[in-house]
PDB file of C-alpha atoms and ligand atoms in Angstrom:
ATOM      1  CA  MET A   1     101.705  22.172 237.743  1.00  0.00           C
ATOM      2  CA  LEU A   2     105.235  21.111 238.594  1.00  0.00           C
ATOM      3  CA  CYS A   3     104.277  19.363 241.843  1.00  0.00           C
ATOM      4  CA  CYS A   4     102.298  16.763 239.880  1.00  0.00           C
ATOM      5  CA  LEU A   5     105.152  16.408 237.416  1.00  0.00           C
ATOM      6  CA  GLY A   6     107.621  15.996 240.304  1.00  0.00           C
ATOM      7  CA  LEU A   7     105.378  13.372 241.908  1.00  0.00           C
ATOM      8  CA  PHE A   8     105.143  11.510 238.635  1.00  0.00           C
ATOM      9  CA  ILE A   9     108.894  11.615 237.976  1.00  0.00           C
ATOM     10  CA  GLY A  10     109.622  10.716 241.597  1.00  0.00           C
ATOM     11  CA  TYR A  11     107.268   7.772 241.340  1.00  0.00           C
ATOM     12  CA  ALA A  12     108.936   6.584 238.145  1.00  0.00           C
ATOM     13  CA  VAL A  13     112.424   6.943 239.641  1.00  0.00           C
ATOM     14  CA  GLY A  14     111.278   5.252 242.863  1.00  0.00           C
ATOM     15  CA  SER A  15     109.843   2.217 241.118  1.00  0.00           C
ATOM     16  CA  PHE A  16     113.018   2.006 239.055  1.00  0.00           C
ATOM     17  CA  LEU A  17     115.282   2.061 242.124  1.00  0.00           C
ATOM     18  CA  GLY A  18     113.016  -0.141 244.221  1.00  0.00           C
ATOM     19  CA  GLY A  19     113.180  -0.674 247.992  1.00  0.00           C
ATOM     20  CA  PRO A  20     112.551   2.342 250.261  1.00  0.00           C
ATOM     21  CA  TRP A  21     112.972   4.660 247.264  1.00  0.00           C
ATOM     22  CA  THR A  22     109.522   3.681 246.034  1.00  0.00           C
ATOM     23  CA  LEU A  23     108.184   5.759 248.932  1.00  0.00           C
ATOM     24  CA  VAL A  24     110.892   8.408 249.367  1.00  0.00           C
ATOM     25  CA  SER A  25     111.356   9.355 245.736  1.00  0.00           C
ATOM     26  CA  PRO A  26     107.761  10.493 244.975  1.00  0.00           C
ATOM     27  CA  ILE A  27     107.747  12.657 248.114  1.00  0.00           C
ATOM     28  CA  ALA A  28     111.082  14.218 247.185  1.00  0.00           C
ATOM     29  CA  GLY A  29     109.857  14.796 243.633  1.00  0.00           C
ATOM     30  CA  PHE A  30     106.629  16.315 244.885  1.00  0.00           C
ATOM     31  CA  THR A  31     108.502  18.651 247.262  1.00  0.00           C
ATOM     32  CA  LEU A  32     110.885  19.774 244.550  1.00  0.00           C
ATOM     33  CA  GLY A  33     107.982  20.350 242.178  1.00  0.00           C
ATOM     34  CA  LEU A  34     106.131  22.325 244.836  1.00  0.00           C
ATOM     35  CA  ILE A  35     109.158  24.589 245.333  1.00  0.00           C
ATOM     36  CA  GLY A  36     109.293  25.052 241.572  1.00  0.00           C
ATOM     37  CA  ASP A  37     105.595  25.914 241.554  1.00  0.00           C
ATOM     38  CA  MET A  38     106.027  28.530 244.242  1.00  0.00           C
ATOM     39  CA  ARG A  39     108.908  30.134 242.404  1.00  0.00           C
ATOM     40  CA  LEU A  40     106.838  30.277 239.241  1.00  0.00           C
ATOM     41  CA  LEU A  41     103.939  31.809 241.131  1.00  0.00           C
ATOM     42  CA  GLY A  42     106.253  34.349 242.718  1.00  0.00           C
ATOM     43  CA  LEU A  43     107.556  35.319 239.315  1.00  0.00           C
ATOM     44  CA  SER A  44     104.118  35.724 237.792  1.00  0.00           C
ATOM     45  CA  HIS A  45     103.041  37.818 240.770  1.00  0.00           C
ATOM     46  CA  ARG A  46     105.984  40.100 240.295  1.00  0.00           C
ATOM     47  CA  TYR A  47     105.214  40.285 236.605  1.00  0.00           C
ATOM     48  CA  LEU A  48     101.591  41.193 237.222  1.00  0.00           C
ATOM     49  CA  GLY A  49     102.593  43.703 239.889  1.00  0.00           C
ATOM     50  CA  GLY A  50     104.873  45.457 237.444  1.00  0.00           C
ATOM     51  CA  TYR A  51     102.271  45.403 234.738  1.00  0.00           C
ATOM     52  CA  GLY A  52      99.314  46.608 236.786  1.00  0.00           C
ATOM     53  CA  ARG A  53     100.045  50.281 236.547  1.00  0.00           C
ATOM     54  CA  GLY A  54      97.671  52.604 238.401  1.00  0.00           C
ATOM     55  CA  TYR A  55      94.000  52.277 237.753  1.00  0.00           C
ATOM     56  CA  CYS A  56      92.376  55.650 238.039  1.00  0.00           C
ATOM     57  CA  GLY A  57      88.922  54.447 239.043  1.00  0.00           C
ATOM     58  CA  GLY A  58      85.842  55.381 237.087  1.00  0.00           C
ATOM     59  CA  GLY A  59      84.664  53.481 234.050  1.00  0.00           C
ATOM     60  CA  SER A  60      84.411  49.738 233.775  1.00  0.00           C
ATOM     61  CA  MET A  61      87.676  47.875 233.947  1.00  0.00           C
ATOM     62  CA  GLN A  62      88.240  45.665 230.966  1.00  0.00           C
ATOM     63  CA  HIS A  63      90.498  42.723 231.470  1.00  0.00           C
ATOM     64  CA  LYS A  64      89.885  41.387 228.023  1.00  0.00           C
ATOM     65  CA  THR A  65      92.267  42.878 225.503  1.00  0.00           C
ATOM     66  CA  LEU A  66      90.399  43.765 222.358  1.00  0.00           C
ATOM     67  CA  GLU A  67      91.935  44.571 219.034  1.00  0.00           C
ATOM     68  CA  LYS A  68      90.652  48.109 219.136  1.00  0.00           C
ATOM     69  CA  ASP A  69      92.197  48.743 222.532  1.00  0.00           C
ATOM     70  CA  VAL A  70      94.375  51.782 222.921  1.00  0.00           C
ATOM     71  CA  GLU A  71      96.355  53.103 225.850  1.00  0.00           C
ATOM     72  CA  ASP A  72      95.201  55.973 228.001  1.00  0.00           C
ATOM     73  CA  PRO A  73      98.388  58.117 227.881  1.00  0.00           C
ATOM     74  CA  VAL A  74      97.695  59.562 231.326  1.00  0.00           C
ATOM     75  CA  CYS A  75      97.318  56.455 233.470  1.00  0.00           C
ATOM     76  CA  GLY A  76      98.409  53.725 231.059  1.00  0.00           C
ATOM     77  CA  MET A  77      95.116  51.841 231.227  1.00  0.00           C
ATOM     78  CA  ARG A  78      93.772  50.063 228.148  1.00  0.00           C
ATOM     79  CA  VAL A  79      90.583  51.573 226.795  1.00  0.00           C
ATOM     80  CA  ASN A  80      88.356  50.545 223.926  1.00  0.00           C
ATOM     81  CA  ALA A  81      88.746  53.130 221.164  1.00  0.00           C
ATOM     82  CA  ARG A  82      85.319  52.308 219.742  1.00  0.00           C
ATOM     83  CA  THR A  83      83.243  52.758 222.867  1.00  0.00           C
ATOM     84  CA  VAL A  84      85.242  55.227 224.923  1.00  0.00           C
ATOM     85  CA  LYS A  85      83.627  58.613 225.464  1.00  0.00           C
ATOM     86  CA  TYR A  86      86.673  60.585 226.457  1.00  0.00           C
ATOM     87  CA  LYS A  87      88.868  61.619 223.568  1.00  0.00           C
ATOM     88  CA  VAL A  88      91.010  64.571 222.629  1.00  0.00           C
ATOM     89  CA  ASN A  89      92.551  65.557 219.327  1.00  0.00           C
ATOM     90  CA  PHE A  90      96.100  66.746 219.642  1.00  0.00           C
ATOM     91  CA  ASN A  91      98.620  67.294 216.806  1.00  0.00           C
ATOM     92  CA  GLY A  92      96.310  65.483 214.405  1.00  0.00           C
ATOM     93  CA  LYS A  93      96.148  62.381 216.570  1.00  0.00           C
ATOM     94  CA  THR A  94      93.255  61.181 218.697  1.00  0.00           C
ATOM     95  CA  TYR A  95      93.968  60.216 222.280  1.00  0.00           C
ATOM     96  CA  HIS A  96      91.549  58.170 224.341  1.00  0.00           C
ATOM     97  CA  PHE A  97      90.990  58.253 228.080  1.00  0.00           C
ATOM     98  CA  CYS A  98      89.401  56.005 230.647  1.00  0.00           C
ATOM     99  CA  SER A  99      87.737  58.830 232.542  1.00  0.00           C
ATOM    100  CA  LEU A 100      86.972  62.523 232.532  1.00  0.00           C
ATOM    101  CA  ALA A 101      89.709  63.032 235.107  1.00  0.00           C
ATOM    102  CA  CYS A 102      92.359  61.672 232.762  1.00  0.00           C
ATOM    103  CA  GLU A 103      90.978  63.694 229.863  1.00  0.00           C
ATOM    104  CA  ALA A 104      91.147  66.874 231.941  1.00  0.00           C
ATOM    105  CA  LYS A 105      94.721  66.129 233.021  1.00  0.00           C
ATOM    106  CA  PHE A 106      95.730  65.624 229.410  1.00  0.00           C
ATOM    107  CA  LYS A 107      94.066  68.810 228.212  1.00  0.00           C
ATOM    108  CA  LYS A 108      95.843  70.796 230.891  1.00  0.00           C
ATOM    109  CA  ASN A 109      99.278  69.659 229.789  1.00  0.00           C
ATOM    110  CA  PRO A 110      99.236  67.451 226.677  1.00  0.00           C
ATOM    111  CA  GLU A 111     102.965  67.738 225.941  1.00  0.00           C
ATOM    112  CA  MET A 112     103.679  65.964 229.192  1.00  0.00           C
ATOM    113  CA  TYR A 113     101.930  62.797 228.028  1.00  0.00           C
ATOM    114  CA  VAL A 114     102.786  62.771 224.325  1.00  0.00           C
ATOM    115  CA  GLY A 115     105.979  61.631 222.684  1.00  0.00           C
TER     116      GLY A 115
HETATM  117 ZN1   ZN B   1      92.993  56.973 232.855  1.00  0.00          ZN
END
């Protein structure tokens, strides 16, 4: 974390400068690092928010990305192609779904989700 790095750098700078800086510099470094940390956290939150496209309930959510994972074309969720029960063949390609609801939506209007 940047706050620890800031503290460390501040401490190093403070002991180099001597006098009151020995005390002031680590605090300043820590504060700067903390601000940096918060900005990083904010960014990752935004990133996750953008990535976490709608979960359509039903089925167990898998956070672990497996090699055999494929995308549910309806809701964008990752599903395991090997274990998933909901699949539809369309134009010679197999599509996998996280739930019966997504499968039904796809069957109703497959062109909407393909290509
Ligand atoms: Zn789905």
